[in-house]
Short mmCIF file of C-alpha atoms and ligand atoms in Angstrom, two decimals:
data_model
loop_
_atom_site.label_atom_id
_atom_site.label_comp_id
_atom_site.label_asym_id
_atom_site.label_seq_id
_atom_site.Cartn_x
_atom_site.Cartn_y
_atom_site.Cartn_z
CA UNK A 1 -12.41 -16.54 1.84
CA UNK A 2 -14.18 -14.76 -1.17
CA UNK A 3 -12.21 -13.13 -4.45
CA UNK A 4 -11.18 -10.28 -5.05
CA UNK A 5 -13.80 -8.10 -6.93
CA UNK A 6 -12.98 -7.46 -10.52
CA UNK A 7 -16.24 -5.32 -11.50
CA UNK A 8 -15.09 -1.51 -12.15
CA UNK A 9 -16.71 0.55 -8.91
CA UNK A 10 -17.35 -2.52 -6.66
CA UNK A 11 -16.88 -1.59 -3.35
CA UNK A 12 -15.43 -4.53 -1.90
CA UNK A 13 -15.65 -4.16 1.48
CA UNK A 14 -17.06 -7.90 3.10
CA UNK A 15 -13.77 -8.91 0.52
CA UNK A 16 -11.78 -6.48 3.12
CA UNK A 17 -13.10 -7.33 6.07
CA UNK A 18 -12.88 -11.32 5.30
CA UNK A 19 -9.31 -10.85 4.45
CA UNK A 20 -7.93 -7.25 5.39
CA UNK A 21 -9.34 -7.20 8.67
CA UNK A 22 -8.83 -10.89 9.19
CA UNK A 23 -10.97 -13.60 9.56
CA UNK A 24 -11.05 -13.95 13.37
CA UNK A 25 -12.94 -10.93 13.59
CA UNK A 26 -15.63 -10.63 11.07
CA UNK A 27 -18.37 -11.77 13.08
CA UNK A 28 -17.44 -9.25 16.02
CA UNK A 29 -17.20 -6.14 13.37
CA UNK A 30 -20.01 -7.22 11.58
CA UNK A 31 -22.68 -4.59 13.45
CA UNK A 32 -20.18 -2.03 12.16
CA UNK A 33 -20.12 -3.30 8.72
CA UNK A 34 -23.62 -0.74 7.69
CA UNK A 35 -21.89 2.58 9.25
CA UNK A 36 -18.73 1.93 7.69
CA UNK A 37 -20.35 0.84 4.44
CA UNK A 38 -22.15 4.38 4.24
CA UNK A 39 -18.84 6.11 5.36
CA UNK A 40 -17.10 5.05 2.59
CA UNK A 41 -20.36 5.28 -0.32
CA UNK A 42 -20.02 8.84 1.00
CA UNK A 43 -16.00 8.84 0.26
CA UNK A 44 -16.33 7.67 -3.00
CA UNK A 45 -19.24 9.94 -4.03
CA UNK A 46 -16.61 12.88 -2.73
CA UNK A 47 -13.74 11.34 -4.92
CA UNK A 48 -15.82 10.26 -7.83
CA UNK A 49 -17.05 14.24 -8.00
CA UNK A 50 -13.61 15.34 -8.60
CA UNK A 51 -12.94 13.25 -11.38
CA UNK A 52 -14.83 15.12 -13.70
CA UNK A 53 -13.03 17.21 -16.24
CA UNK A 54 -14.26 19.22 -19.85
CA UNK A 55 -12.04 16.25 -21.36
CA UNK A 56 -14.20 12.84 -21.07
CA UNK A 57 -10.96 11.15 -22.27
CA UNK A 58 -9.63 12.57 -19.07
CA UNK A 59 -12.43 11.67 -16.73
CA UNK A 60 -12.65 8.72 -18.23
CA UNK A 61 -8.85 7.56 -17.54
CA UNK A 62 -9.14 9.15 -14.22
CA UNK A 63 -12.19 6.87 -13.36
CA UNK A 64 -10.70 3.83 -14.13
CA UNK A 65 -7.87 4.58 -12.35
CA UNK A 66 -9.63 4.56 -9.09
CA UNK A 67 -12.32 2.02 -10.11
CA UNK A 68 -10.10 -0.90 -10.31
CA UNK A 69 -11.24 -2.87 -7.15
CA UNK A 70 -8.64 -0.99 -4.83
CA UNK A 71 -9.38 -2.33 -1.12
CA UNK A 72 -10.29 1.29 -0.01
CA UNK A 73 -8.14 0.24 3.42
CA UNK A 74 -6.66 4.11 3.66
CA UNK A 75 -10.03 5.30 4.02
CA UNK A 76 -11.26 2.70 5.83
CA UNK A 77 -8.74 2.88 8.55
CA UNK A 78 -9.04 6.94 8.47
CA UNK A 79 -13.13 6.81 9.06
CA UNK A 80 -12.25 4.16 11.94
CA UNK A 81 -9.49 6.39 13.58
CA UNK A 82 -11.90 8.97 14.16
CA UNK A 83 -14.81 7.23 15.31
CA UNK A 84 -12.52 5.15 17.40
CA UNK A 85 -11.80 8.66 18.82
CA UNK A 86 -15.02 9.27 20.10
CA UNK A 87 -16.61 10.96 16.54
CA UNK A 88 -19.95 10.19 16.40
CA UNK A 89 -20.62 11.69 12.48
CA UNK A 90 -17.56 11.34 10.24
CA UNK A 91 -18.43 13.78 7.70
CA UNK A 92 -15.58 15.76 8.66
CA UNK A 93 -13.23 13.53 7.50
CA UNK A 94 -14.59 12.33 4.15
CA UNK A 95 -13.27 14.71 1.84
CA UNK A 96 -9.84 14.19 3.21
CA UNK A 97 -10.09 10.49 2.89
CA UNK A 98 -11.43 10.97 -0.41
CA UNK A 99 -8.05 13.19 -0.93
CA UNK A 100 -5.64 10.48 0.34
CA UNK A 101 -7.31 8.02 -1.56
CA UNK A 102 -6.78 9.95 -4.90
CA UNK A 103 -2.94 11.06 -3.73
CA UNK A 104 -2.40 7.05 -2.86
CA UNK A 105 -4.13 6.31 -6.77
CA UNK A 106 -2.14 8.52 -8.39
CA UNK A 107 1.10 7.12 -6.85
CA UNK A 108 -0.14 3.69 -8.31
CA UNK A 109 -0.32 5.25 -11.54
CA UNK A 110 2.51 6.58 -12.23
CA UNK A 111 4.43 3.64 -10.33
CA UNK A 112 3.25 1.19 -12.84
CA UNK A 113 4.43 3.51 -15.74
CA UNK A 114 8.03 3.73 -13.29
CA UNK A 115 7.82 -0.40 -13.13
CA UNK A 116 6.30 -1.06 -16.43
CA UNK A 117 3.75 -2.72 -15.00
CA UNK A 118 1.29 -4.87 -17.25
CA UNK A 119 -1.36 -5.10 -14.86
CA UNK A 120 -2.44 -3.83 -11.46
CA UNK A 121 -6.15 -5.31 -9.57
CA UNK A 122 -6.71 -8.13 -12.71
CA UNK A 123 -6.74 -5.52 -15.26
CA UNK A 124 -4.51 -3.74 -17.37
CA UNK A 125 -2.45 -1.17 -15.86
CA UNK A 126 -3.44 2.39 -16.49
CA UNK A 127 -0.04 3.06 -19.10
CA UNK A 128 -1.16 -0.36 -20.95
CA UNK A 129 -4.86 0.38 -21.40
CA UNK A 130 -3.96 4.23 -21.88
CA UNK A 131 -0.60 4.47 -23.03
CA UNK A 132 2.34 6.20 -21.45
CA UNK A 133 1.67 10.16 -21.56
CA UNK A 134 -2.02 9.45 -20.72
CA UNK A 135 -1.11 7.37 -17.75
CA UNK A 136 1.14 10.36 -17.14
CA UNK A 137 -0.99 13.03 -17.11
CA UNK A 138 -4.06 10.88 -15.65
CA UNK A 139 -1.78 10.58 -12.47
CA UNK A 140 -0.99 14.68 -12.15
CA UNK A 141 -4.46 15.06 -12.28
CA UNK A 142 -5.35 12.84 -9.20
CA UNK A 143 -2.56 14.77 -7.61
CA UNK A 144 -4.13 18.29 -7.93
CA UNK A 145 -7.84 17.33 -7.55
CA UNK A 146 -6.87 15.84 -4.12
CA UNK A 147 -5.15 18.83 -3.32
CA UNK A 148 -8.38 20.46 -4.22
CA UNK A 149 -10.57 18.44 -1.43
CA UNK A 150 -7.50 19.04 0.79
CA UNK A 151 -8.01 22.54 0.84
CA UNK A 152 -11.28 22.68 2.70
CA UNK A 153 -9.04 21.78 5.69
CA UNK A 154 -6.56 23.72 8.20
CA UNK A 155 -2.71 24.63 7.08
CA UNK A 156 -1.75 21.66 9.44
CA UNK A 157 -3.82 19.14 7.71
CA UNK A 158 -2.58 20.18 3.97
CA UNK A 159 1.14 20.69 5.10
CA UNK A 160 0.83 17.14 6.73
CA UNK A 161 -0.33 15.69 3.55
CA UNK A 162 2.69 17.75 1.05
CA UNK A 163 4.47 16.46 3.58
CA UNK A 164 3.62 12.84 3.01
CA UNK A 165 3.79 13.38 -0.75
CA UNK A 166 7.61 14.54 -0.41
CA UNK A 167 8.34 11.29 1.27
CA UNK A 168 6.56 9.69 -1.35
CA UNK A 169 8.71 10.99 -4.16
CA UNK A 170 12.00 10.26 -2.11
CA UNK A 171 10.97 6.59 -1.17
CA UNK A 172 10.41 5.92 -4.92
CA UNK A 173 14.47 8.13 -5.80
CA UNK A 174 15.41 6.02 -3.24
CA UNK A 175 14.23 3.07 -4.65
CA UNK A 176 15.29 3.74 -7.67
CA UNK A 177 19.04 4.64 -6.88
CA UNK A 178 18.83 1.05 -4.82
CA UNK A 179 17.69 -1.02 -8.07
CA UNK A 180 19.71 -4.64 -9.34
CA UNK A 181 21.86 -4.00 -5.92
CA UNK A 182 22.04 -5.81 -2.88
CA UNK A 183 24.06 -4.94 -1.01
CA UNK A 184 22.70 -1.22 0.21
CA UNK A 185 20.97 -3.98 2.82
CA UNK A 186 18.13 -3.61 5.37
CA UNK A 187 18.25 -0.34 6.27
CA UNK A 188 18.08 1.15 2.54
CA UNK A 189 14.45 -0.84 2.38
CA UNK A 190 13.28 0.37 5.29
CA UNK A 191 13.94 3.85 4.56
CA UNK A 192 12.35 2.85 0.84
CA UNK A 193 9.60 1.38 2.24
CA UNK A 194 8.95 4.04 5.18
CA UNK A 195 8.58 6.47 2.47
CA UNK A 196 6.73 5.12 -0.06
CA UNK A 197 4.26 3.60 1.68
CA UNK A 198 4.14 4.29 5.82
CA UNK A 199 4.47 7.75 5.35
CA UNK A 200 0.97 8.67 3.56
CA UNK A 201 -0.78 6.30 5.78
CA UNK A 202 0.63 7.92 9.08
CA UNK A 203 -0.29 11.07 8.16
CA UNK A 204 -3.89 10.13 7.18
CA UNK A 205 -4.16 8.90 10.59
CA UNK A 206 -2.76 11.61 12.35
CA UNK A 207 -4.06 14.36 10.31
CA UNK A 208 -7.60 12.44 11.04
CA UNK A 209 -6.75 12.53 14.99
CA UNK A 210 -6.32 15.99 14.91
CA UNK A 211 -9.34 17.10 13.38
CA UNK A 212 -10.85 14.93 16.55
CA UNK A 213 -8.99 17.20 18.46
CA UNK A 214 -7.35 14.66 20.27
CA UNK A 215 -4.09 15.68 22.63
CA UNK A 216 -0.99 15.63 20.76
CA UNK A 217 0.66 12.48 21.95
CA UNK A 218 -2.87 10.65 20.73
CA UNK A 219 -2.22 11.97 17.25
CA UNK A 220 1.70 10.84 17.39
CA UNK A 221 0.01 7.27 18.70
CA UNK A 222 -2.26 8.01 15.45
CA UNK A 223 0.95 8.09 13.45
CA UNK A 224 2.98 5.55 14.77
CA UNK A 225 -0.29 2.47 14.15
CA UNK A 226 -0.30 4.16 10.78
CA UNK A 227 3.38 3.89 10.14
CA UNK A 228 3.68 0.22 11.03
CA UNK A 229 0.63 -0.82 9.75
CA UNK A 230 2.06 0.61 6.01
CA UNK A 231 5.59 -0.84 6.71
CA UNK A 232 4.05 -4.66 7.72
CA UNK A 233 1.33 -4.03 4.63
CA UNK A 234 4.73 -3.86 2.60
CA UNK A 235 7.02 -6.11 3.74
CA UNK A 236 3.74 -8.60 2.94
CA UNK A 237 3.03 -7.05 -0.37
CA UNK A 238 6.70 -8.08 -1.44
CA UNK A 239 6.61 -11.81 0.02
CA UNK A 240 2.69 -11.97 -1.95
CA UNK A 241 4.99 -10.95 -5.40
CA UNK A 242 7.33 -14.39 -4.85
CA UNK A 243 4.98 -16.16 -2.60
CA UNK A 244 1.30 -15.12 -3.86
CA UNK A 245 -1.03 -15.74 -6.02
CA UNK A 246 -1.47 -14.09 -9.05
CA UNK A 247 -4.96 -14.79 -9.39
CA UNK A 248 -5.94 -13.41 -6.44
CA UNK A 249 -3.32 -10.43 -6.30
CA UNK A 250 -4.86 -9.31 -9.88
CA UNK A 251 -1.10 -9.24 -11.18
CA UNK A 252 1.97 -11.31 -12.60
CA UNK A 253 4.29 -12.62 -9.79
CA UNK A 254 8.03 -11.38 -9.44
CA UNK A 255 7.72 -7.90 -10.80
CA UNK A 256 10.38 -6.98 -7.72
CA UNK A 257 12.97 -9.68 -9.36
CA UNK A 258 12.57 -8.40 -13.24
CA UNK A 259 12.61 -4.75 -11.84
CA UNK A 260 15.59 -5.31 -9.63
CA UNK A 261 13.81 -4.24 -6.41
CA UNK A 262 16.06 -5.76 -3.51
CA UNK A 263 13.35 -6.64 -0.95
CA UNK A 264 13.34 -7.81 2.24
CA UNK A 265 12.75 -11.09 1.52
CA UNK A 266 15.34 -11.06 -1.54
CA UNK A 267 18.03 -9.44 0.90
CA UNK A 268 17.29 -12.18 3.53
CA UNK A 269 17.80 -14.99 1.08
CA UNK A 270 21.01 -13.57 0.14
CA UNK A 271 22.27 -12.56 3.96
CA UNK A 272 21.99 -16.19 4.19
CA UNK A 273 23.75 -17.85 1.64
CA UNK A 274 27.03 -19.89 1.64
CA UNK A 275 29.00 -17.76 -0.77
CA UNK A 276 29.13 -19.92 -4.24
CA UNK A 277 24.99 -19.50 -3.86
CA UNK A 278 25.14 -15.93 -2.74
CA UNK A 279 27.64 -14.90 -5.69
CA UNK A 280 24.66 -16.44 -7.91
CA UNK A 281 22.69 -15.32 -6.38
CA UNK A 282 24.18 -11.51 -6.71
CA UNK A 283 24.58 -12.45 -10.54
CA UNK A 284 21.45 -13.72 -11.23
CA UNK A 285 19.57 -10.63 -9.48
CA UNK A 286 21.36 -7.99 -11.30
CA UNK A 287 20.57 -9.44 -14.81
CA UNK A 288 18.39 -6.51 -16.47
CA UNK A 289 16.84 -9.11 -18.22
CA UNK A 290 15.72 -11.77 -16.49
CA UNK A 291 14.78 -15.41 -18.20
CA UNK A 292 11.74 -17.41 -16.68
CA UNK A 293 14.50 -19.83 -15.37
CA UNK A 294 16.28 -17.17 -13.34
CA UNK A 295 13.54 -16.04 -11.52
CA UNK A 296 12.78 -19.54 -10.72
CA UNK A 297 16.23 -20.16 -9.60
CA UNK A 298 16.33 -17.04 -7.34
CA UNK A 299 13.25 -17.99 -6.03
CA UNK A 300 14.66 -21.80 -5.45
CA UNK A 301 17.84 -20.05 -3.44
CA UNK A 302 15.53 -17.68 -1.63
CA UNK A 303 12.93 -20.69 -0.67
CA UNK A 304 16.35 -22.96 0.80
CA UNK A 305 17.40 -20.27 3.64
CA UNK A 306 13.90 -20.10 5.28
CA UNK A 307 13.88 -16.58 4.57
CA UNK A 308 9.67 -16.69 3.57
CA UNK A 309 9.21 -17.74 7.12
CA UNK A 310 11.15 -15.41 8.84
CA UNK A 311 10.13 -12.07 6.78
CA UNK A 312 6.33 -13.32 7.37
CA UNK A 313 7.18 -12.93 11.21
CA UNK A 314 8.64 -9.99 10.44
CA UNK A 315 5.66 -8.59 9.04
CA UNK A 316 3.98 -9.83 11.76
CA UNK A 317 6.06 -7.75 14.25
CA UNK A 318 5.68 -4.81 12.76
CA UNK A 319 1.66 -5.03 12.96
CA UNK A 320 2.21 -5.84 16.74
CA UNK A 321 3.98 -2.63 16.80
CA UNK A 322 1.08 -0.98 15.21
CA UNK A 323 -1.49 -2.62 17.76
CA UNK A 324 0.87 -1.63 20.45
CA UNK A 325 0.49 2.18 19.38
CA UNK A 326 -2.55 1.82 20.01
CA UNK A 327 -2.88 1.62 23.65
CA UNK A 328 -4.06 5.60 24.21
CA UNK A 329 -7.42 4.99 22.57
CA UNK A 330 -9.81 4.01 24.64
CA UNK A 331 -11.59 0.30 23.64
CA UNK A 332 -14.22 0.49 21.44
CA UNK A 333 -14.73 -1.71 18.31
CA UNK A 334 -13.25 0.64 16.02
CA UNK A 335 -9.97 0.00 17.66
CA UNK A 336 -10.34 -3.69 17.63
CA UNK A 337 -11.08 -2.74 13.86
CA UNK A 338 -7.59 -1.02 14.25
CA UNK A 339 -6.10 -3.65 15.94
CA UNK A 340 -7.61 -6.99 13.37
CA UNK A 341 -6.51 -4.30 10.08
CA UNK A 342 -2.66 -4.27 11.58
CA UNK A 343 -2.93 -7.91 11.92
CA UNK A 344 -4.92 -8.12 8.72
CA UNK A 345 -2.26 -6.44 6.78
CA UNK A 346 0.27 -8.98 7.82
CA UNK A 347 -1.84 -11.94 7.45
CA UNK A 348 -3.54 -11.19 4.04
CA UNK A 349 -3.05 -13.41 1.03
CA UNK A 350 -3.76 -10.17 -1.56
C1 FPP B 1 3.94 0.87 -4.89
O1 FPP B 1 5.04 0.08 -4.62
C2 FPP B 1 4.32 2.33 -4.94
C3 FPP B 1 4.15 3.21 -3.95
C4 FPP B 1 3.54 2.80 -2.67
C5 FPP B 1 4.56 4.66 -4.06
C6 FPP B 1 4.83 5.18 -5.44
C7 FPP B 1 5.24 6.64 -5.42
C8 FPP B 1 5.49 7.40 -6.52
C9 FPP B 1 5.36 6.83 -7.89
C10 FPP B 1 5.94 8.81 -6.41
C11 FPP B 1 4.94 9.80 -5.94
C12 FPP B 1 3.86 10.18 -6.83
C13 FPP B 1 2.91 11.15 -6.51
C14 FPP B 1 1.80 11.45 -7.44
C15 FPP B 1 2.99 11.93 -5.23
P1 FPP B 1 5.26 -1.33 -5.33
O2 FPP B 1 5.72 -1.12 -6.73
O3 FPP B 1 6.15 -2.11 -4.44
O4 FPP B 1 3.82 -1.97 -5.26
P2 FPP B 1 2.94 -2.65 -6.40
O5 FPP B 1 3.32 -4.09 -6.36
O6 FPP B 1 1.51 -2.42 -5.95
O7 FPP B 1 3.24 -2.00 -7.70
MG1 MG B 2 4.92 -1.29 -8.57
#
């Protein structure tokens, strides 16, 4: 298993494939590795033009903002969809994934100014090495330059993306109405989660099917891997901040305790409590200030009711959904791409 990268601009796709994608499969995918590898050089030549602005301290933010060793897996799975779908060029595609890329970068941005995040992919977070109203601003201006690229496609395509950005915005007033409180339960994350995260993925992945021109309930099948795929990728990315580590994730572990985010995992732990443990539980998670100690306590609750184990398999369920969506698209290695990424997401230790 390699390292992350942590040069600005690498491209770190054999990273994704030997950890995204999942191990099991890198030496079947590996004959695709050169025609993905150019797909998504041509992506990010697309995105990379639209970062360019009359104010270098603008293009400059910008560019590190989407040259921080991001895994590129939207694009990746978008460039796979289609070619999975019988496309033999993806050309077609590339500005769009170059547009979801910079609408899914821009969401980073100004979520680590919303979680006061110190660091995101091993270095500082765009409102640490910027400041606040330059992180701000940096993040509008993904926004509208991807909206720019998204123009060059049908209404569909761009009304499918707003779309996605709505539910992006709601997951994250969601979220926030749900902070330092758990009791709103499973179904509150889920409908978080959904939004923040499954929702721009599915419609990459359908918008991608149906500029393949595929039959409608191909680009719903589109959707539906896309959708599970984000919520598994989620559920994991919140057991990786208790359970990963930091090194590798590029960040400080327990952000979701200090911020108050009740997470699957969290809300597991504290399903399954006797009650003296759960009240402390409930205490102890709705401190706005949290001391090293508590976290470790929380953590020490959270590790005795086996909840780890049994969100992991969640996660894992959720990419068998994804792989079960699926089925409509004819085998080909691009799906078994599909399939290993679903799995990968699960799986992946950053
Ligand atoms: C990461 O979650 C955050 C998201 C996936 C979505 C954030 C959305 C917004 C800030 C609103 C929409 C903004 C635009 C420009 C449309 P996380 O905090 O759990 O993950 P992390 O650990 O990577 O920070
Ligand atoms: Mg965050």
């Amino acid at each position: 298993m390699t390292s992350p990268p942590t040069e600005p601009g690498e491209l770190p796709f054999e990273t994704l494939v030997g950890q995204t994608i999942g191990e099991e499969a890198v030496h079947d995918l590996a004959p695709l590795l050169p025609v993905l590898a150019a797909d998504l050089a041509d992506i990010d030549r697309r995105l990379t033009t639209m970062l360019r602005s009359t104010y270098p301290q603008l293009t400059n933010a910008a560019t590190y903002a989407c040259n921080t060793g991001g895994k590129r897996v939207r694009p990746l799975l978008m460039v796979a969809v289609h070619r999975g779908l019988g496309a033999t060029t993806t050309t077609a595609i590339h500005s769009l994934a170059a547009a979801f890329q910079l609408i899914h970068t821009a969401t980073l941005v100004h979520d680590d100014v919303i979680d006061h995040a110190e660091m995101r992919r091993g270095r500082p977070s765009m409102p640490r090495a910027f400041g606040l109203p330059a992180a701000i601003v940096s993040g509008d201006y993904l926004f509208v330059r991807a909206f720019e690229l998204a123009a060059d496609y049908p209404k569909e395509i761009i009304l499918r993306c707003g779309e996605a950005c709505a539910d992006l915005v709601e997951g994250e007033v969601l979220q926030e109405t749900g902070r330092f409180d758990l009791t709103r339960g499973q179904e509150h994350y889920y409908r978080v989660i959904e939004r923040k995260t499954a929702a721009l993925i599915a419609a990459s992945l359908a918008s991608v099917a149906v500029i393949a021109g595929a039959e409608p309930s191909v680009v719903d099948a589109c959707g539906a891997y896309g959708r599970s795929l984000g919520i598994a990728f989620q559920i994991k990315d919140d057991l990786l901040d208790l359970y990963g580590d930091p090194d590798l994730l590029g960040k400080p572990l327990y952000a979701d305790l200090r911020e108050g985010n009740p997470t699957l995992v969290s809300l597991e732990a504290y399903n399954h409590l006797e009650p003296t443990k759960r009240a402390e539980f409930e205490r102890l998670f709705a401190q706005r200030r949290k001391q090293p100690g508590d976290l470790l306590r929380l953590k020490a609750l959270t590790d005795e009711t086996g909840a780890p184990q049994r969100v992991a398999d969640e996660a894992q369920r959720w990419a068998e959904r994804a792989v079960h969506s699926l089925e409509p698209l004819a085998d080909s290695p691009y799906r078994q791409l599909l399939v290993s990424a679903a799995r990968g997401a699960a799986a992946r230790r950053f």
